[in-house]
Short mmCIF file of C-alpha atoms in Angstrom, two decimals:
data_model
loop_
_atom_site.label_atom_id
_atom_site.label_comp_id
_atom_site.label_asym_id
_atom_site.label_seq_id
_atom_site.Cartn_x
_atom_site.Cartn_y
_atom_site.Cartn_z
CA GLY V 1352 160.64 -15.43 82.61
CA ALA V 1353 159.96 -15.58 86.38
CA ILE V 1354 156.68 -17.46 85.93
CA ALA V 1355 157.42 -19.21 82.63
CA GLY V 1356 156.45 -22.89 82.53
CA ARG V 1357 154.67 -22.84 85.90
CA GLY V 1358 151.11 -22.91 84.54
CA LEU V 1359 150.02 -19.83 86.48
CA GLU V 1360 148.31 -18.13 83.54
CA ILE V 1361 144.52 -18.02 83.66
CA ALA V 1362 143.98 -16.83 80.09
CA TRP V 1363 145.48 -14.80 77.28
CA VAL V 1364 143.52 -11.71 76.30
CA SER V 1365 143.19 -10.20 72.87
CA SER V 1366 142.94 -6.59 74.07
CA GLU V 1367 145.59 -4.81 76.12
CA THR V 1368 142.98 -2.13 76.86
CA ASP V 1369 140.48 -4.66 78.24
CA ALA V 1370 143.25 -6.17 80.39
CA PHE V 1371 144.12 -2.73 81.72
CA PHE V 1372 140.49 -2.00 82.66
CA LEU V 1373 140.26 -5.40 84.33
CA HIS V 1374 143.14 -4.33 86.57
CA ILE V 1375 141.29 -1.11 87.42
CA GLN V 1376 138.01 -2.95 88.15
CA GLY V 1377 139.79 -5.59 90.25
CA SER V 1378 137.53 -8.42 89.06
CA GLY V 1379 135.62 -9.41 85.98
CA ARG V 1380 134.43 -12.14 83.68
CA LEU V 1381 136.44 -13.72 80.89
CA VAL V 1382 134.41 -14.88 77.89
CA PHE V 1383 136.15 -17.45 75.71
CA PRO V 1384 135.76 -17.96 71.92
CA ASP V 1385 133.53 -21.01 72.49
CA GLY V 1386 131.07 -18.91 74.54
CA SER V 1387 132.05 -20.30 77.93
CA SER V 1388 133.10 -17.92 80.67
CA THR V 1389 134.79 -17.79 84.05
CA HIS V 1390 135.09 -15.21 86.79
CA VAL V 1391 138.44 -13.73 87.75
CA LEU V 1392 138.70 -12.16 91.18
CA TYR V 1393 141.23 -9.97 92.92
CA ALA V 1394 144.00 -12.10 94.44
CA GLY V 1395 146.57 -9.47 95.42
CA LYS V 1396 148.63 -6.61 94.08
CA ASN V 1397 152.23 -5.48 93.84
CA ASN V 1398 151.62 -2.67 96.40
CA ARG V 1399 152.74 0.11 94.09
CA ALA V 1400 150.67 3.29 94.07
CA TYR V 1401 147.73 3.45 91.67
CA VAL V 1402 148.04 6.26 89.11
CA PRO V 1403 144.71 7.07 87.40
CA LEU V 1404 145.02 6.83 83.61
CA GLY V 1405 142.27 9.42 83.14
CA ARG V 1406 144.25 11.99 85.11
CA VAL V 1407 147.39 11.27 83.06
CA MET V 1408 145.46 11.66 79.81
CA ARG V 1409 143.81 14.86 81.04
CA ASP V 1410 147.16 16.33 82.14
CA ARG V 1411 148.64 15.52 78.71
CA GLY V 1412 145.78 17.29 76.95
CA MET V 1413 144.34 14.08 75.52
CA LEU V 1414 141.00 14.46 77.37
CA GLU V 1415 138.93 17.48 78.29
CA PRO V 1416 138.91 18.11 82.08
CA ASP V 1417 135.11 17.77 82.24
CA ASN V 1418 135.01 14.57 80.18
CA VAL V 1419 137.17 12.02 81.97
CA ASN V 1420 135.31 8.72 82.27
CA MET V 1421 135.71 5.12 81.19
CA ARG V 1422 134.03 5.76 77.83
CA SER V 1423 136.19 8.77 76.92
CA ILE V 1424 139.36 6.97 78.03
CA ARG V 1425 138.50 3.91 75.89
CA GLN V 1426 137.69 6.08 72.88
CA CYS V 1427 140.95 8.02 73.20
CA LEU V 1428 142.94 4.77 73.47
CA LEU V 1429 141.16 3.43 70.38
CA GLU V 1430 142.11 6.57 68.46
CA ASN V 1431 145.75 6.48 69.68
CA PRO V 1432 146.84 2.81 69.56
CA ASP V 1433 150.50 3.79 69.23
CA LYS V 1434 150.38 5.51 72.65
CA CYS V 1435 148.56 2.77 74.61
CA THR V 1436 151.54 0.87 76.03
CA ALA V 1437 153.30 4.06 77.18
CA LEU V 1438 150.07 5.30 78.78
CA PHE V 1439 149.43 1.98 80.54
CA ASP V 1440 152.99 2.04 81.86
CA THR V 1441 152.30 5.29 83.77
CA ASN V 1442 150.40 3.18 86.33
CA PRO V 1443 152.89 1.01 88.25
CA SER V 1444 150.12 -0.76 90.18
CA TYR V 1445 149.58 -4.37 89.11
CA VAL V 1446 146.72 -6.65 90.17
CA PHE V 1447 146.87 -10.45 90.33
CA PHE V 1448 143.76 -12.55 89.75
CA ARG V 1449 142.38 -15.95 90.70
CA GLU V 1450 139.76 -17.96 88.88
CA ALA V 1451 136.38 -18.50 90.58
CA SER V 1452 132.98 -20.03 89.85
CA GLN V 1453 131.09 -16.93 91.04
CA GLY V 1454 131.75 -13.26 91.37
CA PRO V 1455 132.43 -10.53 91.81
CA ILE V 1456 133.26 -10.87 95.49
CA GLY V 1457 133.72 -7.74 97.60
CA ALA V 1458 136.28 -7.01 100.31
CA MET V 1459 133.88 -8.46 102.89
CA GLY V 1460 134.08 -11.86 101.17
CA ARG V 1461 130.47 -11.70 99.94
CA PRO V 1462 129.11 -11.53 96.37
CA LEU V 1463 128.33 -7.99 95.23
CA THR V 1464 124.73 -7.06 94.41
CA PRO V 1465 124.02 -4.77 91.44
CA TRP V 1466 122.62 -1.34 92.41
CA VAL V 1467 123.16 -2.12 96.12
CA SER V 1468 126.85 -2.86 96.77
CA THR V 1469 129.31 0.02 96.93
CA ALA V 1470 133.07 0.34 97.20
CA VAL V 1471 134.19 2.86 99.81
CA ASP V 1472 137.24 4.07 101.67
CA ARG V 1473 136.88 2.29 105.02
CA ARG V 1474 138.53 5.23 106.78
CA THR V 1475 135.57 7.36 105.68
CA LEU V 1476 132.70 4.88 105.69
CA PRO V 1477 132.90 1.50 107.43
CA HIS V 1478 131.81 -1.73 105.80
CA GLY V 1479 128.65 -3.42 106.99
CA GLY V 1480 126.55 -0.29 107.48
CA LEU V 1481 123.34 0.68 105.74
CA VAL V 1482 123.55 3.80 103.58
CA PHE V 1483 120.86 5.71 101.70
CA ALA V 1484 122.34 7.11 98.47
CA VAL V 1485 121.00 9.92 96.30
CA LEU V 1486 122.79 10.50 92.99
CA PRO V 1487 122.16 11.21 89.33
CA LEU V 1488 122.78 8.30 86.97
CA PRO V 1489 123.82 8.94 83.37
CA ASP V 1490 121.11 9.04 80.73
CA ALA V 1491 121.40 7.52 77.23
CA SER V 1492 123.78 10.31 76.16
CA GLY V 1493 125.99 9.86 79.24
CA LYS V 1494 124.90 13.05 80.99
CA PRO V 1495 123.83 12.83 84.66
CA GLY V 1496 120.05 13.10 84.75
CA ILE V 1497 118.32 9.94 85.96
CA PRO V 1498 117.65 10.16 89.71
CA PHE V 1499 118.78 7.22 91.83
CA TYR V 1500 117.50 6.83 95.38
CA GLY V 1501 118.36 3.60 97.13
CA LEU V 1502 119.61 1.71 100.12
CA THR V 1503 123.19 0.64 99.56
CA LEU V 1504 125.71 -1.50 101.40
CA PRO V 1505 129.40 -0.58 101.67
CA GLN V 1506 130.96 -3.98 100.88
CA ASP V 1507 134.08 -3.34 98.83
CA THR V 1508 137.19 -1.18 98.43
CA GLY V 1509 139.32 -0.11 95.50
CA GLY V 1510 142.64 1.51 94.69
CA ALA V 1511 140.93 4.63 93.30
CA ILE V 1512 138.32 4.83 96.06
CA LYS V 1513 139.76 7.41 98.45
CA GLY V 1514 138.12 9.77 100.92
CA GLN V 1515 134.50 10.58 100.12
CA ARG V 1516 134.47 8.84 96.72
CA ILE V 1517 131.96 5.98 96.46
CA ASP V 1518 131.66 3.47 93.60
CA LEU V 1519 128.25 1.91 92.95
CA PHE V 1520 128.38 -1.63 91.54
CA CYS V 1521 126.08 -1.64 88.50
CA GLY V 1522 126.29 -5.31 87.45
CA SER V 1523 127.42 -6.92 84.20
CA SER V 1524 124.72 -6.12 81.61
CA ASP V 1525 125.12 -3.74 78.67
CA GLN V 1526 123.07 -1.15 80.60
CA ALA V 1527 125.34 -1.62 83.62
CA ALA V 1528 128.42 -1.09 81.42
CA HIS V 1529 126.90 2.11 80.01
CA THR V 1530 126.03 3.44 83.48
CA ALA V 1531 129.39 2.53 85.00
CA GLY V 1532 131.22 3.98 82.01
CA TYR V 1533 129.77 7.45 82.59
CA LEU V 1534 129.05 7.38 86.35
CA ASP V 1535 130.98 10.30 87.80
CA ALA V 1536 128.70 12.74 89.58
CA LYS V 1537 128.28 14.34 92.95
CA GLY V 1538 125.65 12.80 95.16
CA ALA V 1539 124.73 12.47 98.80
CA VAL V 1540 124.84 9.56 101.21
CA TYR V 1541 123.08 9.21 104.53
CA VAL V 1542 124.42 6.68 107.02
CA LEU V 1543 121.54 5.05 108.86
CA VAL V 1544 122.21 4.53 112.56
CA LYS V 1545 120.13 3.23 115.43
CA LYS V 1546 118.41 6.01 117.33
#
């Protein structure tokens, strides 16, 4: 009851799974029954360590080690609704959101650009640089196979983005959701510097 009656709620969601993935993504768009929508952006967190749900599900034998991605996690949750709350509770990290007219906004305070903006660990790759990325994007079946070559900009961070892991922002279309849902492949990045 700590926030009861204070009007701090942005919206009520119909899916606990969608709410959980919104916390992982750190920002998103809420679509209301009347068709209107609003952006919700990262506004802070409770500073508890992020525990990846995919790793928990893999360690419990719920997912195959070589098939841990957003799509397989969602499917497993759909098939095991009685286990969802207990699984979600394995991650003590909690994200708070604020409403906004545009988004998503990266850690640099700028809007993210699909197929250009990346989230990185700033200890590994600083923000504001220019990076050439080479990686395989998932095909229609979800297998890595479509070559991606492009200039990218490190503009964001994330609780799961540690070390040499890089997250490419794919946008908000159905195709972007498909790509992001399966995107988990080794690639190469080249930091461009002045000679």
